[in-house]
CSV table of C-alpha atoms in Angstrom, one decimal:
chain,number,residue,atom,x,y,z
A,1,UNK,CA,22.8,11.2,34.1
A,2,UNK,CA,19.2,12.0,32.9
A,3,UNK,CA,16.2,10.9,34.9
A,4,UNK,CA,14.1,7.9,33.6
A,5,UNK,CA,10.8,8.3,32.8
A,6,UNK,CA,8.4,5.3,33.5
A,7,UNK,CA,5.9,4.4,30.7
A,8,UNK,CA,3.1,1.6,30.5
A,9,UNK,CA,3.0,1.1,26.6
A,10,UNK,CA,5.1,3.0,24.2
A,11,UNK,CA,4.7,2.8,20.7
A,12,UNK,CA,7.4,3.6,18.1
A,13,UNK,CA,5.9,5.1,14.7
A,14,UNK,CA,2.7,6.9,14.0
A,15,UNK,CA,1.9,5.4,10.8
A,16,UNK,CA,-1.2,3.1,10.0
A,17,UNK,CA,0.0,0.4,12.5
A,18,UNK,CA,1.2,2.7,15.3
A,19,UNK,CA,-1.6,5.2,15.6
A,20,UNK,CA,-4.3,2.3,15.3
A,21,UNK,CA,-2.4,0.4,18.1
A,22,UNK,CA,-2.3,3.4,20.2
A,23,UNK,CA,-5.9,4.0,19.8
A,24,UNK,CA,-6.8,0.4,20.5
A,25,UNK,CA,-4.6,0.1,23.4
A,26,UNK,CA,-6.0,3.2,24.8
A,27,UNK,CA,-9.6,2.0,24.6
A,28,UNK,CA,-8.4,-1.2,26.4
A,29,UNK,CA,-7.4,0.8,29.4
A,30,UNK,CA,-3.6,1.3,28.8
A,31,UNK,CA,-1.6,4.5,29.3
A,32,UNK,CA,0.0,4.9,25.7
A,33,UNK,CA,2.9,7.2,24.7
A,34,UNK,CA,3.5,7.4,20.9
A,35,UNK,CA,6.9,8.2,19.5
A,36,UNK,CA,7.2,9.7,15.9
A,37,UNK,CA,10.3,11.0,14.5
A,38,UNK,CA,8.5,13.3,11.7
A,39,UNK,CA,6.6,16.4,12.5
A,40,UNK,CA,3.5,14.8,11.0
A,41,UNK,CA,1.4,12.0,12.1
A,42,UNK,CA,-0.2,9.1,9.9
A,43,UNK,CA,3.2,7.8,8.4
A,44,UNK,CA,4.2,7.2,4.8
A,45,UNK,CA,0.7,6.0,3.9
A,46,UNK,CA,-1.3,9.0,4.8
A,47,UNK,CA,1.5,11.8,4.2
A,48,UNK,CA,3.4,10.5,1.1
A,49,UNK,CA,2.0,7.3,-0.1
A,50,UNK,CA,-1.4,5.4,-0.5
A,51,UNK,CA,-3.8,8.4,0.2
A,52,UNK,CA,-2.1,11.3,-1.6
A,53,UNK,CA,-1.4,9.0,-4.7
A,54,UNK,CA,-5.0,8.2,-4.7
A,55,UNK,CA,-5.7,11.9,-4.9
A,56,UNK,CA,-3.4,12.2,-8.0
A,57,UNK,CA,-5.2,9.3,-9.6
A,58,UNK,CA,-8.6,10.7,-9.0
A,59,UNK,CA,-7.3,14.2,-10.4
A,60,UNK,CA,-6.1,12.3,-13.6
A,61,UNK,CA,-9.5,10.6,-14.1
A,62,UNK,CA,-11.4,13.8,-13.9
A,63,UNK,CA,-9.2,15.2,-16.4
A,64,UNK,CA,-9.9,12.3,-18.8
A,65,UNK,CA,-13.5,12.5,-18.2
A,66,UNK,CA,-13.6,16.2,-18.8
A,67,UNK,CA,-11.7,15.8,-22.0
A,68,UNK,CA,-13.6,12.9,-23.4
A,69,UNK,CA,-17.4,12.3,-22.6
A,70,UNK,CA,-18.3,11.8,-26.2
A,71,UNK,CA,-19.6,8.3,-25.4
A,72,UNK,CA,-22.4,9.7,-23.5
A,73,UNK,CA,-23.2,12.2,-26.5
A,74,UNK,CA,-21.3,15.2,-24.4
A,75,UNK,CA,-19.1,17.4,-26.4
A,76,UNK,CA,-16.7,19.4,-24.3
A,77,UNK,CA,-13.9,21.9,-25.1
A,78,UNK,CA,-10.4,20.7,-24.2
A,79,UNK,CA,-9.9,20.8,-20.4
A,80,UNK,CA,-6.9,22.3,-18.8
A,81,UNK,CA,-5.3,21.7,-15.4
A,82,UNK,CA,-3.5,23.9,-12.8
A,83,UNK,CA,-1.2,21.5,-11.5
A,84,UNK,CA,-0.2,23.7,-8.6
A,85,UNK,CA,-3.7,24.0,-7.7
A,86,UNK,CA,-4.1,20.4,-7.7
A,87,UNK,CA,-1.1,19.6,-5.5
A,88,UNK,CA,-2.5,22.4,-3.0
A,89,UNK,CA,-5.7,20.3,-3.1
A,90,UNK,CA,-4.0,17.1,-2.5
A,91,UNK,CA,-1.9,18.4,0.4
A,92,UNK,CA,-4.5,20.8,2.2
A,93,UNK,CA,-7.9,19.0,1.5
A,94,UNK,CA,-6.7,15.3,1.7
A,95,UNK,CA,-3.5,14.8,3.3
A,96,UNK,CA,-3.5,17.6,5.8
A,97,UNK,CA,-7.2,16.9,6.6
A,98,UNK,CA,-6.6,13.4,7.4
A,99,UNK,CA,-3.4,13.8,9.5
A,100,UNK,CA,-5.5,16.3,11.6
A,101,UNK,CA,-8.0,13.5,12.1
A,102,UNK,CA,-5.3,11.2,13.5
A,103,UNK,CA,-4.1,14.1,15.9
A,104,UNK,CA,-7.6,14.6,17.0
A,105,UNK,CA,-8.4,11.0,17.6
A,106,UNK,CA,-5.2,10.5,19.5
A,107,UNK,CA,-6.0,13.5,21.7
A,108,UNK,CA,-9.5,12.2,22.2
A,109,UNK,CA,-7.9,8.8,23.7
A,110,UNK,CA,-5.3,10.6,25.7
A,111,UNK,CA,-2.5,9.4,24.0
A,112,UNK,CA,1.0,11.1,24.6
A,113,UNK,CA,2.7,12.0,21.5
A,114,UNK,CA,6.4,12.7,21.6
A,115,UNK,CA,8.4,13.9,18.6
A,116,UNK,CA,11.8,12.5,18.3
A,117,UNK,CA,13.8,9.3,17.2
A,118,UNK,CA,13.7,6.3,19.6
A,119,UNK,CA,16.7,4.2,20.1
A,120,UNK,CA,16.7,1.2,22.4
A,121,UNK,CA,19.0,0.6,25.0
A,122,UNK,CA,17.9,-2.7,26.3
A,123,UNK,CA,14.6,-4.9,26.3
A,124,UNK,CA,13.2,-2.6,28.7
A,125,UNK,CA,14.4,1.0,28.0
A,126,UNK,CA,14.9,3.5,25.1
A,127,UNK,CA,16.0,6.9,24.6
A,128,UNK,CA,14.1,9.5,22.5
A,129,UNK,CA,16.7,11.8,20.5
A,130,UNK,CA,15.7,15.1,19.0
A,131,UNK,CA,15.8,14.6,15.1
A,132,UNK,CA,18.1,16.0,12.8
A,133,UNK,CA,22.0,16.8,13.3
A,134,UNK,CA,23.0,17.8,16.8
A,135,UNK,CA,25.6,20.2,17.2
A,136,UNK,CA,26.6,18.9,20.9
A,137,UNK,CA,25.6,15.2,22.1
A,138,UNK,CA,26.3,13.9,25.6
A,139,UNK,CA,25.0,11.2,28.0
A,140,UNK,CA,22.3,13.4,29.0
A,141,UNK,CA,20.8,14.1,25.4
A,142,UNK,CA,17.4,13.0,25.0
A,143,UNK,CA,14.8,11.4,27.1
A,144,UNK,CA,15.4,8.2,28.6
A,145,UNK,CA,12.1,6.0,28.9
A,146,UNK,CA,11.5,2.7,30.9
A,147,UNK,CA,8.6,1.0,29.3
A,148,UNK,CA,6.5,-2.2,30.4
A,149,UNK,CA,5.6,-2.9,26.8
A,150,UNK,CA,6.7,-1.6,23.6
A,151,UNK,CA,5.3,-1.8,20.0
A,152,UNK,CA,7.6,-0.9,17.2
A,153,UNK,CA,5.9,0.3,13.8
A,154,UNK,CA,8.6,1.8,12.4
A,155,UNK,CA,7.5,1.3,8.9
A,156,UNK,CA,9.8,1.2,5.7
A,157,UNK,CA,11.7,3.3,3.1
A,158,UNK,CA,12.3,3.2,-0.7
A,159,UNK,CA,15.1,1.2,-2.1
A,160,UNK,CA,17.7,3.1,-4.1
A,161,UNK,CA,19.4,1.3,-6.8
A,162,UNK,CA,22.9,1.9,-8.3
A,163,UNK,CA,23.1,4.6,-10.7
A,164,UNK,CA,20.1,6.4,-9.7
A,165,UNK,CA,20.7,8.4,-6.4
A,166,UNK,CA,17.5,10.0,-5.1
A,167,UNK,CA,18.5,13.6,-6.0
A,168,UNK,CA,17.1,16.4,-8.4
A,169,UNK,CA,15.3,14.9,-11.2
A,170,UNK,CA,15.7,11.3,-9.8
A,171,UNK,CA,13.0,10.9,-7.2
A,172,UNK,CA,11.6,8.2,-5.2
A,173,UNK,CA,7.7,7.8,-4.8
A,174,UNK,CA,7.6,10.7,-2.3
A,175,UNK,CA,9.1,13.0,-4.9
A,176,UNK,CA,7.0,11.5,-7.7
A,177,UNK,CA,3.9,12.5,-5.8
A,178,UNK,CA,5.1,16.1,-5.2
A,179,UNK,CA,6.4,17.1,-8.8
A,180,UNK,CA,6.1,21.0,-9.3
A,181,UNK,CA,4.8,20.3,-12.8
A,182,UNK,CA,3.3,17.6,-14.9
A,183,UNK,CA,6.3,16.2,-16.8
A,184,UNK,CA,6.2,16.0,-20.4
A,185,UNK,CA,8.4,12.8,-20.3
A,186,UNK,CA,8.2,10.7,-17.3
A,187,UNK,CA,10.4,7.5,-16.7
A,188,UNK,CA,9.4,5.1,-14.1
A,189,UNK,CA,11.8,2.3,-12.9
A,190,UNK,CA,9.9,-0.5,-11.4
A,191,UNK,CA,6.3,-1.7,-12.5
A,192,UNK,CA,4.9,-2.9,-9.3
A,193,UNK,CA,1.9,-1.3,-7.4
A,194,UNK,CA,3.3,2.2,-6.9
A,195,UNK,CA,5.1,2.3,-10.3
A,196,UNK,CA,2.0,1.1,-12.2
A,197,UNK,CA,-0.5,3.3,-10.3
A,198,UNK,CA,1.8,6.6,-10.8
A,199,UNK,CA,2.5,5.8,-14.2
A,200,UNK,CA,-1.4,5.5,-15.0
A,201,UNK,CA,-2.0,8.8,-13.0
A,202,UNK,CA,0.7,11.1,-14.8
A,203,UNK,CA,-0.3,9.4,-18.2
A,204,UNK,CA,-3.8,10.6,-17.4
A,205,UNK,CA,-2.7,14.0,-16.4
A,206,UNK,CA,-1.0,14.3,-19.9
A,207,UNK,CA,2.7,13.1,-19.7
A,208,UNK,CA,4.3,10.5,-21.9
A,209,UNK,CA,5.4,7.6,-19.6
A,210,UNK,CA,8.1,5.1,-20.0
A,211,UNK,CA,8.0,2.1,-17.6
A,212,UNK,CA,11.2,0.1,-17.0
A,213,UNK,CA,10.6,-3.2,-15.3
A,214,UNK,CA,13.3,-5.9,-14.8
A,215,UNK,CA,10.8,-8.9,-14.6
A,216,UNK,CA,8.8,-10.2,-17.6
A,217,UNK,CA,5.7,-8.5,-16.8
A,218,UNK,CA,4.5,-5.5,-14.6
A,219,UNK,CA,2.4,-6.4,-11.6
A,220,UNK,CA,4.1,-9.5,-11.3
A,221,UNK,CA,2.4,-11.7,-8.9
A,222,UNK,CA,-1.1,-11.0,-10.1
A,223,UNK,CA,-2.8,-13.4,-12.8
A,224,UNK,CA,-1.8,-12.8,-16.3
A,225,UNK,CA,-5.3,-12.2,-17.8
A,226,UNK,CA,-5.7,-9.5,-15.0
A,227,UNK,CA,-2.5,-7.8,-15.9
A,228,UNK,CA,-3.1,-7.8,-19.4
A,229,UNK,CA,-6.1,-5.8,-19.2
A,230,UNK,CA,-3.9,-3.2,-17.3
A,231,UNK,CA,-1.2,-3.3,-20.0
A,232,UNK,CA,-3.8,-2.8,-22.7
A,233,UNK,CA,-5.1,0.5,-20.9
A,234,UNK,CA,-1.8,1.7,-20.3
A,235,UNK,CA,-0.6,1.4,-24.1
A,236,UNK,CA,-4.0,3.1,-25.0
A,237,UNK,CA,-2.9,6.1,-23.0
A,238,UNK,CA,0.4,6.2,-24.9
A,239,UNK,CA,2.5,4.4,-22.2
A,240,UNK,CA,5.8,2.6,-23.3
A,241,UNK,CA,6.4,-0.6,-21.2
A,242,UNK,CA,9.8,-2.2,-21.4
A,243,UNK,CA,9.9,-5.6,-19.2
A,244,UNK,CA,13.0,-7.8,-18.8
A,245,UNK,CA,14.9,-4.6,-19.1
A,246,UNK,CA,17.5,-3.4,-16.5
A,247,UNK,CA,18.1,0.2,-15.5
A,248,UNK,CA,21.8,0.9,-15.8
A,249,UNK,CA,22.6,4.6,-15.1
A,250,UNK,CA,21.3,8.1,-15.1
A,251,UNK,CA,22.7,11.5,-15.6
A,252,UNK,CA,20.9,14.9,-15.2
A,253,UNK,CA,21.3,18.6,-15.8
A,254,UNK,CA,19.2,21.6,-14.6
A,255,UNK,CA,16.3,20.6,-17.2
A,256,UNK,CA,16.3,17.0,-17.7
A,257,UNK,CA,17.5,13.5,-16.8
A,258,UNK,CA,18.9,11.0,-19.2
A,259,UNK,CA,18.3,7.1,-18.2
A,260,UNK,CA,20.1,4.5,-19.8
A,261,UNK,CA,18.7,1.0,-19.8
A,262,UNK,CA,19.4,-2.6,-21.0
A,263,UNK,CA,16.8,-4.7,-23.2
A,264,UNK,CA,17.4,-7.7,-25.2
A,265,UNK,CA,21.4,-7.2,-24.7
A,266,UNK,CA,21.1,-3.5,-26.1
A,267,UNK,CA,21.5,-0.4,-24.3
A,268,UNK,CA,19.1,2.6,-24.9
A,269,UNK,CA,19.2,6.0,-23.4
A,270,UNK,CA,16.1,8.2,-23.2
A,271,UNK,CA,15.4,11.8,-21.9
A,272,UNK,CA,13.0,12.7,-19.6
A,273,UNK,CA,12.0,15.6,-17.3
A,274,UNK,CA,11.8,13.3,-14.3
A,275,UNK,CA,12.8,9.8,-13.4
A,276,UNK,CA,10.8,8.0,-10.4
A,277,UNK,CA,12.3,4.8,-9.1
A,278,UNK,CA,9.8,2.4,-7.3
A,279,UNK,CA,11.6,-1.0,-7.0
A,280,UNK,CA,10.5,-1.8,-3.3
A,281,UNK,CA,11.1,-0.8,0.1
A,282,UNK,CA,13.2,-1.9,3.3
A,283,UNK,CA,12.1,-2.2,6.5
A,284,UNK,CA,13.3,0.4,9.0
A,285,UNK,CA,15.0,-1.8,11.5
A,286,UNK,CA,18.6,-0.7,11.1
A,287,UNK,CA,18.8,2.3,13.5
A,288,UNK,CA,16.5,1.3,16.2
A,289,UNK,CA,19.1,-0.4,18.6
A,290,UNK,CA,17.9,-3.8,18.3
A,291,UNK,CA,21.1,-5.2,18.7
A,292,UNK,CA,20.8,-4.4,22.3
A,293,UNK,CA,17.7,-6.7,22.7
A,294,UNK,CA,16.6,-10.2,22.1
A,295,UNK,CA,14.7,-9.2,19.2
A,296,UNK,CA,15.7,-11.1,16.1
A,297,UNK,CA,15.8,-10.2,12.5
A,298,UNK,CA,15.7,-12.5,9.2
A,299,UNK,CA,18.0,-11.9,6.4
A,300,UNK,CA,15.8,-9.2,4.8
A,301,UNK,CA,15.8,-6.9,8.1
A,302,UNK,CA,12.2,-8.4,9.0
A,303,UNK,CA,11.5,-8.8,12.7
A,304,UNK,CA,10.5,-12.4,13.6
A,305,UNK,CA,7.5,-12.6,15.8
A,306,UNK,CA,4.5,-15.0,16.8
A,307,UNK,CA,0.9,-14.8,15.9
A,308,UNK,CA,0.4,-11.9,18.1
A,309,UNK,CA,3.4,-10.0,16.9
A,310,UNK,CA,5.3,-10.7,20.1
A,311,UNK,CA,9.1,-10.8,19.3
A,312,UNK,CA,11.7,-13.0,21.3
A,313,UNK,CA,11.9,-10.1,23.9
A,314,UNK,CA,8.7,-10.9,25.6
A,315,UNK,CA,7.4,-7.5,26.1
A,316,UNK,CA,8.3,-6.1,22.6
A,317,UNK,CA,5.9,-6.4,19.6
A,318,UNK,CA,6.5,-5.5,16.0
A,319,UNK,CA,3.8,-4.8,13.3
A,320,UNK,CA,3.3,-3.4,9.9
A,321,UNK,CA,6.1,-3.3,7.3
A,322,UNK,CA,8.7,-4.4,9.7
A,323,UNK,CA,6.8,-7.6,10.4
A,324,UNK,CA,6.1,-10.6,8.2
A,325,UNK,CA,3.4,-10.5,5.5
A,326,UNK,CA,2.8,-7.8,2.8
A,327,UNK,CA,3.7,-4.2,3.4
A,328,UNK,CA,0.1,-3.0,3.3
A,329,UNK,CA,-1.6,-0.4,5.6
A,330,UNK,CA,-4.6,-2.6,6.4
A,331,UNK,CA,-2.4,-5.4,7.4
A,332,UNK,CA,-0.7,-2.9,9.7
A,333,UNK,CA,-4.3,-1.6,11.0
A,334,UNK,CA,-5.0,-5.4,11.9
A,335,UNK,CA,-1.5,-6.2,13.6
A,336,UNK,CA,-1.7,-3.1,15.6
A,337,UNK,CA,-5.0,-4.1,17.1
A,338,UNK,CA,-3.8,-7.6,17.7
A,339,UNK,CA,-0.5,-6.5,19.7
A,340,UNK,CA,-2.7,-4.1,21.6
A,341,UNK,CA,-5.0,-6.8,22.8
A,342,UNK,CA,-2.1,-9.2,23.5
A,343,UNK,CA,-0.9,-6.5,25.9
A,344,UNK,CA,-4.0,-6.3,27.7
A,345,UNK,CA,-4.3,-10.2,27.9
A,346,UNK,CA,-6.7,-10.7,25.3
A,347,UNK,CA,-6.6,-13.9,23.0
A,348,UNK,CA,-5.8,-12.0,20.0
A,349,UNK,CA,-4.0,-13.3,16.9
A,350,UNK,CA,-3.0,-12.5,13.6
A,351,UNK,CA,-5.1,-15.6,12.3
A,352,UNK,CA,-6.3,-14.1,8.8
A,353,UNK,CA,-6.2,-16.6,5.9
A,354,UNK,CA,-5.9,-14.0,3.4
A,355,UNK,CA,-4.9,-10.2,3.3
A,356,UNK,CA,-6.5,-8.3,0.4
A,357,UNK,CA,-4.0,-6.5,-2.1
A,358,UNK,CA,-5.5,-3.9,-4.3
A,359,UNK,CA,-3.6,-1.9,-7.2
A,360,UNK,CA,-5.3,1.2,-8.2
A,361,UNK,CA,-4.5,0.9,-11.9
A,362,UNK,CA,-7.0,1.4,-14.9
A,363,UNK,CA,-8.9,-0.9,-14.3
A,364,UNK,CA,-8.2,-1.6,-10.7
A,365,UNK,CA,-7.1,-5.0,-9.5
A,366,UNK,CA,-7.8,-6.7,-6.2
A,367,UNK,CA,-7.2,-10.0,-5.0
A,368,UNK,CA,-7.4,-12.0,-1.7
A,369,UNK,CA,-6.3,-15.4,-0.5
A,370,UNK,CA,-4.8,-18.2,-2.8
A,371,UNK,CA,-4.5,-17.9,-6.6
A,372,UNK,CA,-4.9,-21.1,-8.6
A,373,UNK,CA,-1.1,-21.7,-9.0
A,374,UNK,CA,-0.5,-21.1,-5.0
A,375,UNK,CA,-3.4,-23.7,-4.3
A,376,UNK,CA,-1.7,-26.2,-6.5
A,377,UNK,CA,1.6,-25.7,-4.9
A,378,UNK,CA,0.0,-26.5,-1.5
A,379,UNK,CA,-1.7,-29.8,-3.0
A,380,UNK,CA,-5.1,-28.3,-2.9
A,381,UNK,CA,-7.5,-29.2,-5.6
A,382,UNK,CA,-9.5,-26.2,-6.8
A,383,UNK,CA,-11.8,-25.1,-9.5
A,384,UNK,CA,-12.6,-21.6,-10.6
A,385,UNK,CA,-15.7,-19.5,-11.7
A,386,UNK,CA,-15.6,-16.2,-13.4
A,387,UNK,CA,-18.2,-13.6,-14.5
A,388,UNK,CA,-17.4,-10.8,-16.7
A,389,UNK,CA,-18.2,-7.1,-16.0
A,390,UNK,CA,-19.6,-7.0,-19.5
A,391,UNK,CA,-22.6,-8.8,-18.4
A,392,UNK,CA,-23.3,-6.3,-15.6
A,393,UNK,CA,-25.6,-3.5,-16.4
A,394,UNK,CA,-24.1,-0.9,-14.1
A,395,UNK,CA,-20.4,-1.6,-15.5
A,396,UNK,CA,-22.1,-1.3,-19.1
A,397,UNK,CA,-23.9,2.1,-18.1
A,398,UNK,CA,-20.6,3.5,-16.6
A,399,UNK,CA,-18.6,2.6,-19.8
A,400,UNK,CA,-16.4,0.4,-17.7
A,401,UNK,CA,-17.2,-3.2,-18.9
A,402,UNK,CA,-13.6,-4.4,-19.0
A,403,UNK,CA,-12.7,-7.0,-16.4
A,404,UNK,CA,-14.2,-9.9,-14.5
A,405,UNK,CA,-14.7,-11.6,-10.9
A,406,UNK,CA,-13.1,-14.8,-10.4
A,407,UNK,CA,-13.7,-17.0,-7.5
A,408,UNK,CA,-11.1,-19.9,-6.5
A,409,UNK,CA,-12.6,-22.7,-4.2
A,410,UNK,CA,-11.9,-26.4,-3.3
A,411,UNK,CA,-13.3,-29.0,-5.5
A,412,UNK,CA,-14.8,-31.2,-2.7
A,413,UNK,CA,-17.0,-28.7,-0.8
A,414,UNK,CA,-16.6,-25.5,-2.8
A,415,UNK,CA,-15.0,-23.5,0.1
A,416,UNK,CA,-13.6,-20.2,-1.0
A,417,UNK,CA,-10.1,-19.9,-0.7
A,418,UNK,CA,-9.3,-16.9,-3.2
A,419,UNK,CA,-11.0,-14.3,-5.2
A,420,UNK,CA,-9.7,-12.0,-8.0
A,421,UNK,CA,-11.2,-8.9,-9.4
A,422,UNK,CA,-10.2,-6.8,-12.2
A,423,UNK,CA,-12.4,-4.0,-13.2
A,424,UNK,CA,-14.5,-0.9,-11.9
A,425,UNK,CA,-14.8,-0.7,-8.2
A,426,UNK,CA,-12.4,-3.7,-7.5
A,427,UNK,CA,-11.0,-2.0,-4.4
A,428,UNK,CA,-14.3,-1.8,-2.9
A,429,UNK,CA,-15.7,-5.2,-4.0
A,430,UNK,CA,-12.9,-7.3,-2.7
A,431,UNK,CA,-13.8,-6.8,0.8
A,432,UNK,CA,-17.0,-9.1,0.5
A,433,UNK,CA,-14.3,-11.8,-0.9
A,434,UNK,CA,-12.0,-11.1,2.0
A,435,UNK,CA,-15.0,-11.9,4.4
A,436,UNK,CA,-15.5,-15.0,2.2
A,437,UNK,CA,-12.0,-16.3,2.6
A,438,UNK,CA,-11.3,-15.4,6.0
A,439,UNK,CA,-14.6,-16.9,7.1
A,440,UNK,CA,-14.3,-20.1,5.3
A,441,UNK,CA,-17.5,-19.6,3.4
A,442,UNK,CA,-18.4,-21.5,0.4
A,443,UNK,CA,-19.8,-20.7,-2.9
A,444,UNK,CA,-23.3,-21.3,-2.1
A,445,UNK,CA,-23.1,-18.8,0.7
A,446,UNK,CA,-22.2,-16.1,-1.7
A,447,UNK,CA,-25.0,-17.2,-4.2
A,448,UNK,CA,-27.7,-17.1,-1.7
A,449,UNK,CA,-26.6,-13.7,-0.6
A,450,UNK,CA,-28.9,-11.1,-2.5
A,451,UNK,CA,-26.9,-8.4,-4.1
A,452,UNK,CA,-28.6,-5.2,-5.0
A,453,UNK,CA,-29.4,-4.5,-8.5
A,454,UNK,CA,-28.2,-2.7,-10.7
A,455,UNK,CA,-24.8,-2.6,-8.9
A,456,UNK,CA,-21.1,-3.4,-9.5
A,457,UNK,CA,-21.5,-6.2,-6.7
A,458,UNK,CA,-23.6,-8.4,-8.7
A,459,UNK,CA,-20.8,-10.1,-10.5
A,460,UNK,CA,-19.5,-11.5,-7.3
A,461,UNK,CA,-22.8,-13.3,-6.9
A,462,UNK,CA,-23.2,-14.2,-10.6
A,463,UNK,CA,-19.6,-15.9,-10.3
A,464,UNK,CA,-20.8,-17.8,-7.4
A,465,UNK,CA,-23.8,-18.9,-9.4
A,466,UNK,CA,-21.4,-19.7,-12.4
A,467,UNK,CA,-19.4,-22.1,-9.7
A,468,UNK,CA,-22.7,-23.9,-8.7
A,469,UNK,CA,-23.3,-24.7,-12.1
A,470,UNK,CA,-26.4,-22.5,-12.5
A,471,UNK,CA,-25.6,-19.4,-14.4
A,472,UNK,CA,-28.0,-16.6,-14.9
A,473,UNK,CA,-26.7,-13.8,-17.1
A,474,UNK,CA,-24.1,-15.6,-19.1
């Protein structure tokens, strides 16, 4: 029987939630051990998700700008792209730099990092096994760790659908980010955040893209007038969008993949260079040994926790994609800090009113808090105010005047309960609305905050002026 190592705070998973929890726990005086099964730190988001996808999106924008600057009176020759160099830049200058930064921060905070796969034996003990297939296994294989507290931040994985096994030219989002060349024809199954973002990126890079979405709209859940602007822009780039359509099957050879889908009762087969499936993700809770603990899961594999992230096992916490709420990195950041604080006896809680959500589409969409429909479902009487980017000097000078800012606020005291932005810089601007929603600010608070001119932030203040009944630039 192998010796048992005793640890204070153990964290499973070095993604956004895990590494942030490790840093905060260390800052609070805890001795921290971080277990990560992959060779790199930073999790899906940093290595094969949010960060590298934004790099490809940025490359696509640069190519488009290089090809057509005629609006500004600038004539250019057709630009070319060395995609291998683009991929190298994405990996070495973006991903590797950021993962190295995470490693440096963990070293700085004296966090012990163990690479291996953690499996729980009980509510107080786990074993770290070597990753990959092992020729011989015994009772002594791996390292046995007894912990005082455990934070599980094991993340999630892409859902594979029947007829579309991830292999060869059928890829998940990770494969989509690492294609060896820009496809001439690219099929995207699933028009959510990831599918829409990468569809737009590859369309900007020169691919002809087809989106197949099972619901009646891509980006389902966002307000229709926001989504319509994204759809309009995608179609302008030549993207074909099939909604209320079901992906049936795929077949492939060395050079192409054929995708069959059904729409309006009719089956159609199209040929492409690659097919990417982005229909959602499942929490990584199946192989953790949770059945040997008091930790409870819901029907979707999500860990049940209280407002501090604490599970039914008092000293085990769950954060990030395996915990309730949207599967977003910034939610995991917050939950990691809360769990680390709870272990140190701090009065922390996941008491946010709204988590901002962003889609890096063209134009960008960003929302926080409640929509009008959600407020109505909760019997909250709300009003809205809206200001278009077409009335903003900065947006017009950038030739990006499509879109608007909308505030959702209570009718009685004008408390802001939601905010929606579609347009240039939406991903950055939503932070102000997130502050407003989570701090229970009212419309007048925003209206009386002086915003610099000329900037993209002004439509937020202008929308507040509209809400007060004193619009200036509309």
